[in-house]
Short mmCIF file of C-alpha atoms and ligand atoms in Angstrom, two decimals:
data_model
loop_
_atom_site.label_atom_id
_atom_site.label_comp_id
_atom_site.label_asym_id
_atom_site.label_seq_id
_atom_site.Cartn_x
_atom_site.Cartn_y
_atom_site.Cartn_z
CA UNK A 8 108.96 97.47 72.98
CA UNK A 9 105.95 99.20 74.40
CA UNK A 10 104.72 96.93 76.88
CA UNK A 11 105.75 93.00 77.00
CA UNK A 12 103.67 90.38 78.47
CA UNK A 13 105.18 87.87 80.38
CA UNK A 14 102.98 84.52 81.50
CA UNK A 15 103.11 81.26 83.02
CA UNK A 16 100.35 78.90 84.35
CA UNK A 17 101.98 78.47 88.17
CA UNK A 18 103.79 80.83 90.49
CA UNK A 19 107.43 78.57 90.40
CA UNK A 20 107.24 79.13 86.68
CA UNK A 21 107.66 82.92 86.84
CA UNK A 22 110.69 82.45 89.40
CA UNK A 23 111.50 85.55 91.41
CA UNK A 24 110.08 87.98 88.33
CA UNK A 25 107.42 89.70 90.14
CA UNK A 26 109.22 90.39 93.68
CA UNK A 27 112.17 91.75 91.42
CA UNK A 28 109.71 94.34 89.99
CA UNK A 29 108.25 95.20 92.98
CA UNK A 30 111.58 95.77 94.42
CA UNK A 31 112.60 98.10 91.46
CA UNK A 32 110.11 100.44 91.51
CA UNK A 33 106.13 101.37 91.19
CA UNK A 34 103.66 97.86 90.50
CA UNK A 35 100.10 98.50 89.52
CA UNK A 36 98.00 95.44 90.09
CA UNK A 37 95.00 94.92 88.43
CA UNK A 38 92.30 91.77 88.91
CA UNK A 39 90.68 90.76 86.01
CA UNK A 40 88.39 87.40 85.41
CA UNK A 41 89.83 86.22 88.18
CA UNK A 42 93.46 86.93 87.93
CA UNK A 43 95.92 89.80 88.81
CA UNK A 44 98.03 91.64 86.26
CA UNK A 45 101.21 93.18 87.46
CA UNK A 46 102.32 96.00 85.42
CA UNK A 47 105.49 97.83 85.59
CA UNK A 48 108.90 97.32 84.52
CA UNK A 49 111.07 93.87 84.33
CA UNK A 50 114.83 94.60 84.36
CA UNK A 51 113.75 97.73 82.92
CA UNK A 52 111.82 96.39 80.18
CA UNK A 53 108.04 97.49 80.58
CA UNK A 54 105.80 94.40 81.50
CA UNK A 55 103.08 93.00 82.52
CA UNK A 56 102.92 89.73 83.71
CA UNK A 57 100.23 86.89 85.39
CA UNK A 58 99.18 83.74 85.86
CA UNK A 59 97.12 82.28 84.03
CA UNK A 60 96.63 78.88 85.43
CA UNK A 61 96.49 75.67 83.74
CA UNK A 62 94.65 74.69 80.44
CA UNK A 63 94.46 76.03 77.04
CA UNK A 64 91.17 78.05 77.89
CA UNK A 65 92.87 79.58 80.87
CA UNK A 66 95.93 80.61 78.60
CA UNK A 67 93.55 81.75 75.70
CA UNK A 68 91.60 83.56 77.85
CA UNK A 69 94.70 85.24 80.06
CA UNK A 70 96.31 86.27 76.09
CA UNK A 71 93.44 88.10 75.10
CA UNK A 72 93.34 90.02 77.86
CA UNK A 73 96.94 90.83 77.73
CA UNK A 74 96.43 92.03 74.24
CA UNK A 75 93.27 93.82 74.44
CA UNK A 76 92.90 95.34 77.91
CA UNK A 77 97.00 95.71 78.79
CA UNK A 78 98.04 96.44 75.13
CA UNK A 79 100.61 93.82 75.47
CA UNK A 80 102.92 94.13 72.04
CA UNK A 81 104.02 90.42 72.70
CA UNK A 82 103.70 87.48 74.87
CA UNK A 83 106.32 85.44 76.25
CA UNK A 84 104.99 81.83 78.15
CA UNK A 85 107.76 80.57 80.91
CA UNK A 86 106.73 77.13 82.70
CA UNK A 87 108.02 73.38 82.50
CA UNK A 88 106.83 70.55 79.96
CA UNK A 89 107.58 67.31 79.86
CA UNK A 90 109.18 65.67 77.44
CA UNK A 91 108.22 64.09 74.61
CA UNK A 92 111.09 63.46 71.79
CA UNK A 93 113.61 60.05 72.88
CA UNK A 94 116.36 63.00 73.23
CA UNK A 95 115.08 65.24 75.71
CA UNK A 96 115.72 64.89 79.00
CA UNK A 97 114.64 66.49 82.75
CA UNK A 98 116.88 69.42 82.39
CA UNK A 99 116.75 70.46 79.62
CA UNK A 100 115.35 73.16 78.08
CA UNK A 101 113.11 73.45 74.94
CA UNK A 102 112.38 76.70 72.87
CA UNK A 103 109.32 76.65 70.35
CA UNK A 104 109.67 77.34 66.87
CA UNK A 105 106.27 76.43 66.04
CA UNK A 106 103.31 75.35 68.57
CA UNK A 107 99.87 73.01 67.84
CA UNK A 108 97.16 71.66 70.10
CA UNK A 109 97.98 67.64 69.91
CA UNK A 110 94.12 67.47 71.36
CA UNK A 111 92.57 69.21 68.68
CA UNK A 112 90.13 67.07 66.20
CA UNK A 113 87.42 67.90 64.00
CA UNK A 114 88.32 64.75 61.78
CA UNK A 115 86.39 64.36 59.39
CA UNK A 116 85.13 67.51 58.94
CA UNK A 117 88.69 68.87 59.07
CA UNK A 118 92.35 67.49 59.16
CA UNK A 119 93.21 65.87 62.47
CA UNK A 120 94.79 68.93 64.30
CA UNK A 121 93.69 71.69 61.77
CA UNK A 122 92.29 74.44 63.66
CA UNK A 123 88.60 74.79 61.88
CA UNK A 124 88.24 77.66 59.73
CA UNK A 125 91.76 79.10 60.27
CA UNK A 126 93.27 76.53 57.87
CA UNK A 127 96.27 75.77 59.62
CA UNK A 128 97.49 73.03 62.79
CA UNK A 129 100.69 74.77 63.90
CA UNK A 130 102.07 78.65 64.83
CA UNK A 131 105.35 80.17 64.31
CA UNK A 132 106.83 81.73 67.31
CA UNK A 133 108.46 84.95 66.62
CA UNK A 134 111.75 84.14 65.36
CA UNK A 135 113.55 87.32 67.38
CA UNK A 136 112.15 86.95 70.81
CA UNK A 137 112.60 82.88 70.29
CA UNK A 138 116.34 83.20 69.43
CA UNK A 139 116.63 85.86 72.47
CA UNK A 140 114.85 83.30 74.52
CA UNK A 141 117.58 80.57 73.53
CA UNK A 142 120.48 82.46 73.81
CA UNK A 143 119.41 83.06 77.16
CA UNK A 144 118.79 79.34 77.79
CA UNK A 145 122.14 79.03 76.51
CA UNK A 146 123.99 81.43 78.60
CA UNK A 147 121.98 80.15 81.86
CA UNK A 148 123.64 76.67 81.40
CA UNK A 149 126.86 77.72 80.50
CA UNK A 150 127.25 79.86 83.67
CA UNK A 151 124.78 77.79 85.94
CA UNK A 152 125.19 74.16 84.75
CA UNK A 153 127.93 73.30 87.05
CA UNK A 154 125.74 74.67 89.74
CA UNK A 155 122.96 72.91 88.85
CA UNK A 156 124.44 69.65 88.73
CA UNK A 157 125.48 69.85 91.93
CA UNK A 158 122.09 71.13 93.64
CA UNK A 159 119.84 68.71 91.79
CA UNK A 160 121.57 66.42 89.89
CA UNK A 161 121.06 67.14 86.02
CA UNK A 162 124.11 66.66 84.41
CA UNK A 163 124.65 68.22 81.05
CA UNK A 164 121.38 69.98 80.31
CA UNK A 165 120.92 71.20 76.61
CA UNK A 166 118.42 73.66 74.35
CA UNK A 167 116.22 72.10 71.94
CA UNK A 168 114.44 74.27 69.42
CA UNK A 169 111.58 72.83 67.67
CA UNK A 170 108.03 71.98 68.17
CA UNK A 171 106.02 72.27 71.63
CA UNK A 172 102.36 70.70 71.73
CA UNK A 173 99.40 71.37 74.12
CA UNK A 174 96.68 70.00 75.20
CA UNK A 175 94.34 69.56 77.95
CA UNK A 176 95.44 66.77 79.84
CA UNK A 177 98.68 65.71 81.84
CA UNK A 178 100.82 63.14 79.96
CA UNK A 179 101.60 60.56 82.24
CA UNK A 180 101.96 57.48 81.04
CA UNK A 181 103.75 55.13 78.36
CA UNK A 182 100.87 54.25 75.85
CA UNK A 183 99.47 58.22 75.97
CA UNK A 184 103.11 59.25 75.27
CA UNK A 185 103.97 56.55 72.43
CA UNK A 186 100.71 57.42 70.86
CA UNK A 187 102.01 61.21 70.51
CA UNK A 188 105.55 60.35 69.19
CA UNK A 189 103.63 58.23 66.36
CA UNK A 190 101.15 61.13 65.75
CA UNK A 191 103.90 64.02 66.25
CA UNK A 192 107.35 62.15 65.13
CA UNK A 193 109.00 66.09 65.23
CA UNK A 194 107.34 66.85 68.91
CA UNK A 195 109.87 67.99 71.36
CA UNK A 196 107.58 68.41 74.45
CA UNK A 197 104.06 68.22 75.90
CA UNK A 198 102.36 71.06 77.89
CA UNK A 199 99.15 73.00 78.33
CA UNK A 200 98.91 75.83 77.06
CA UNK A 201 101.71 77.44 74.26
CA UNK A 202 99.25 76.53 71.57
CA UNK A 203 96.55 78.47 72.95
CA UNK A 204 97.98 81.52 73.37
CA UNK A 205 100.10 80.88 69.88
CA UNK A 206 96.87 81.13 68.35
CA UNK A 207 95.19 83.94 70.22
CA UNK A 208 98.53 85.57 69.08
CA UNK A 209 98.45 84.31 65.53
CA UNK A 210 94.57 85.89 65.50
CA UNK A 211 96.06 89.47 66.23
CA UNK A 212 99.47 89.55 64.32
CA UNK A 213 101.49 89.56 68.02
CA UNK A 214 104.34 87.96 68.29
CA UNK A 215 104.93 85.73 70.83
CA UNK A 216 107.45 82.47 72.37
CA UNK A 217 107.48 79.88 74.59
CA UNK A 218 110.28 78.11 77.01
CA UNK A 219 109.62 75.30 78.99
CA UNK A 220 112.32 73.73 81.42
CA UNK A 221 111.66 69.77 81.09
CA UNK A 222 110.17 68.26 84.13
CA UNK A 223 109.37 65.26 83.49
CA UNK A 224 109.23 62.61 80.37
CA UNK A 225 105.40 62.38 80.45
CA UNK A 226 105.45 59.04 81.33
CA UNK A 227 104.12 57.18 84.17
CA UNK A 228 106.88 59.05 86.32
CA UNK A 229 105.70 62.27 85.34
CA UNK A 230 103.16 63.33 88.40
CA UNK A 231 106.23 62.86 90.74
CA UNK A 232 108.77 63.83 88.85
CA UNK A 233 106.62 66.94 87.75
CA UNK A 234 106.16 67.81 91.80
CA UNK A 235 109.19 67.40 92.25
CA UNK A 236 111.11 69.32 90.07
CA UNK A 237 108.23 72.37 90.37
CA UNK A 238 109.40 72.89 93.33
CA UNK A 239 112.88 71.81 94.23
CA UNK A 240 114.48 73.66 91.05
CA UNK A 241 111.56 75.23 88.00
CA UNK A 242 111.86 79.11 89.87
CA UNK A 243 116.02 78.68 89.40
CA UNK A 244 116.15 77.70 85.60
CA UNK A 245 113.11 80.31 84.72
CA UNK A 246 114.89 83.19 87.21
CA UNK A 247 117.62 82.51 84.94
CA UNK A 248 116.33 82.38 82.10
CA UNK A 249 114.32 85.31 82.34
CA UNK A 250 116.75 87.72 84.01
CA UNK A 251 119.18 86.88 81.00
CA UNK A 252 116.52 87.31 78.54
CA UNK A 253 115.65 90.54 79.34
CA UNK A 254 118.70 92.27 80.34
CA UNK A 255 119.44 91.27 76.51
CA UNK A 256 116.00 92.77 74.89
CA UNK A 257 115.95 96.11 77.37
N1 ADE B 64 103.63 69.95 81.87
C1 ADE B 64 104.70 69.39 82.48
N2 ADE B 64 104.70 68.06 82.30
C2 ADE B 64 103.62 67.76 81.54
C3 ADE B 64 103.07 66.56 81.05
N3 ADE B 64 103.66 65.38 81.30
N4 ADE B 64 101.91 66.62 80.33
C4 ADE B 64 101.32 67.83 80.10
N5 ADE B 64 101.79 68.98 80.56
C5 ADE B 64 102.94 68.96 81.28
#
């Protein structure tokens, strides 16, 4: 791997990732459109990593960049989602086989969710980096869970692999989330930005994955629960994940 990219939208998503590299060694930061690009090497694994804030344009716009001007060879997206499917919970953690914007529709022109012109509604993550990503998931609750259940109370936290939406709004209540389980039946979780940079991906033939920690269930508890969990315990589970993840790719 030449150069990875490694995003999220807010700080706690990235966990401790960018103090570790600046601790190991030499970080060149660059500001670009508004953001800053740090670009060195994660757990020895050369990176570069942002923010890209919140929203599909944000993340489409952050992915190009990381392709084009930092020659990014793949993109991994860390943050929290809520959840969507009956059997995911705050806790857990849910790994994207395939993303699509739940927002998206040119109906009738075009298929409800179809992307115009590009013939297709949903993106494969890269099966490698995804099943890298889980395994780490995996190995971060096996060694952490009993930790975790005892600093913020989720008991029994599992990986889900399957399908992550975006769009560009906040879930938050029990009619906007019903209305995506009827529209999206195999939907695991709702965020704002994996299908955005899917596609940006999908456009350039780079591979890229997305895990989310669950924050919430997207319904009317979601803004609090959201808060809450951002910043009591989303840097812990994404430090985890991540340092697992790429001790296991470098
Ligand atoms: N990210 C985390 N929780 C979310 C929700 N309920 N809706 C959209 N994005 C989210």
């Amino acid at each position: 791997m030449k150069r990875l990219a490694i995003m999220a939208a807010l700080p706690q998503e990235l966990g401790d990732l960018i103090a570790q590299m600046q601790a190991a060694g030499e970080v060149r930061t660059v500001t670009l459109g508004r953001r800053e690009y740090y670009v060195g090497c994660a757990r020895g694994v050369p990176a570069v990593v942002t923010l890209a804030r919140i929203g599909k344009v944000a993340a489409a716009a952050t992915a190009s960049a990381l392709i084009h001007v930092f020659e990014a060879q793949a993109i991994v997206f860390t943050g929290v989602a809520g959840g969507v499917h009956a059997d995911v919970r705050v806790g857990d953690i849910a790994v994207a086989n395939a993303l699509m914007q739940h927002d998206l529709d040119a109906s009738p022109l075009f298929p409800r969710f179809e992307v115009p012109l590009l013939d297709r509604a949903r993106f494969d993550a890269d099966r490698a980096l995804s099943d890298a990503l889980a395994a780490a998931a995996d190995a971060f609750i096996a060694e952490e869970g009993a930790a975790l259940a005892e600093r913020f109370a989720v008991a029994g936290p599992r990986v889900h692999r399957g399908l992550i939406v975006s769009g560009d709004r906040f879930i938050a209540s029990h009619d906007a989330l019903f209305a995506l389980r009827d529209a999206l039946p195999d939907a695991l979780a709702v965020e704002m930005e994996g299908a955005a940079i899917a596609q940006v991906c999908y456009e350039h033939g780079v591979p890229c994955a997305v895990v989310r920690t669950i924050s919430d269930t997207a319904d009317a508890a979601a803004p609090a629960s959201f808060a809450d969990f951002l910043t009591a315990i989303a840097a812990t589970y994404l430090s985890g994940i991540l340092s697992r993840f790429l001790r296991a790719i470098g």
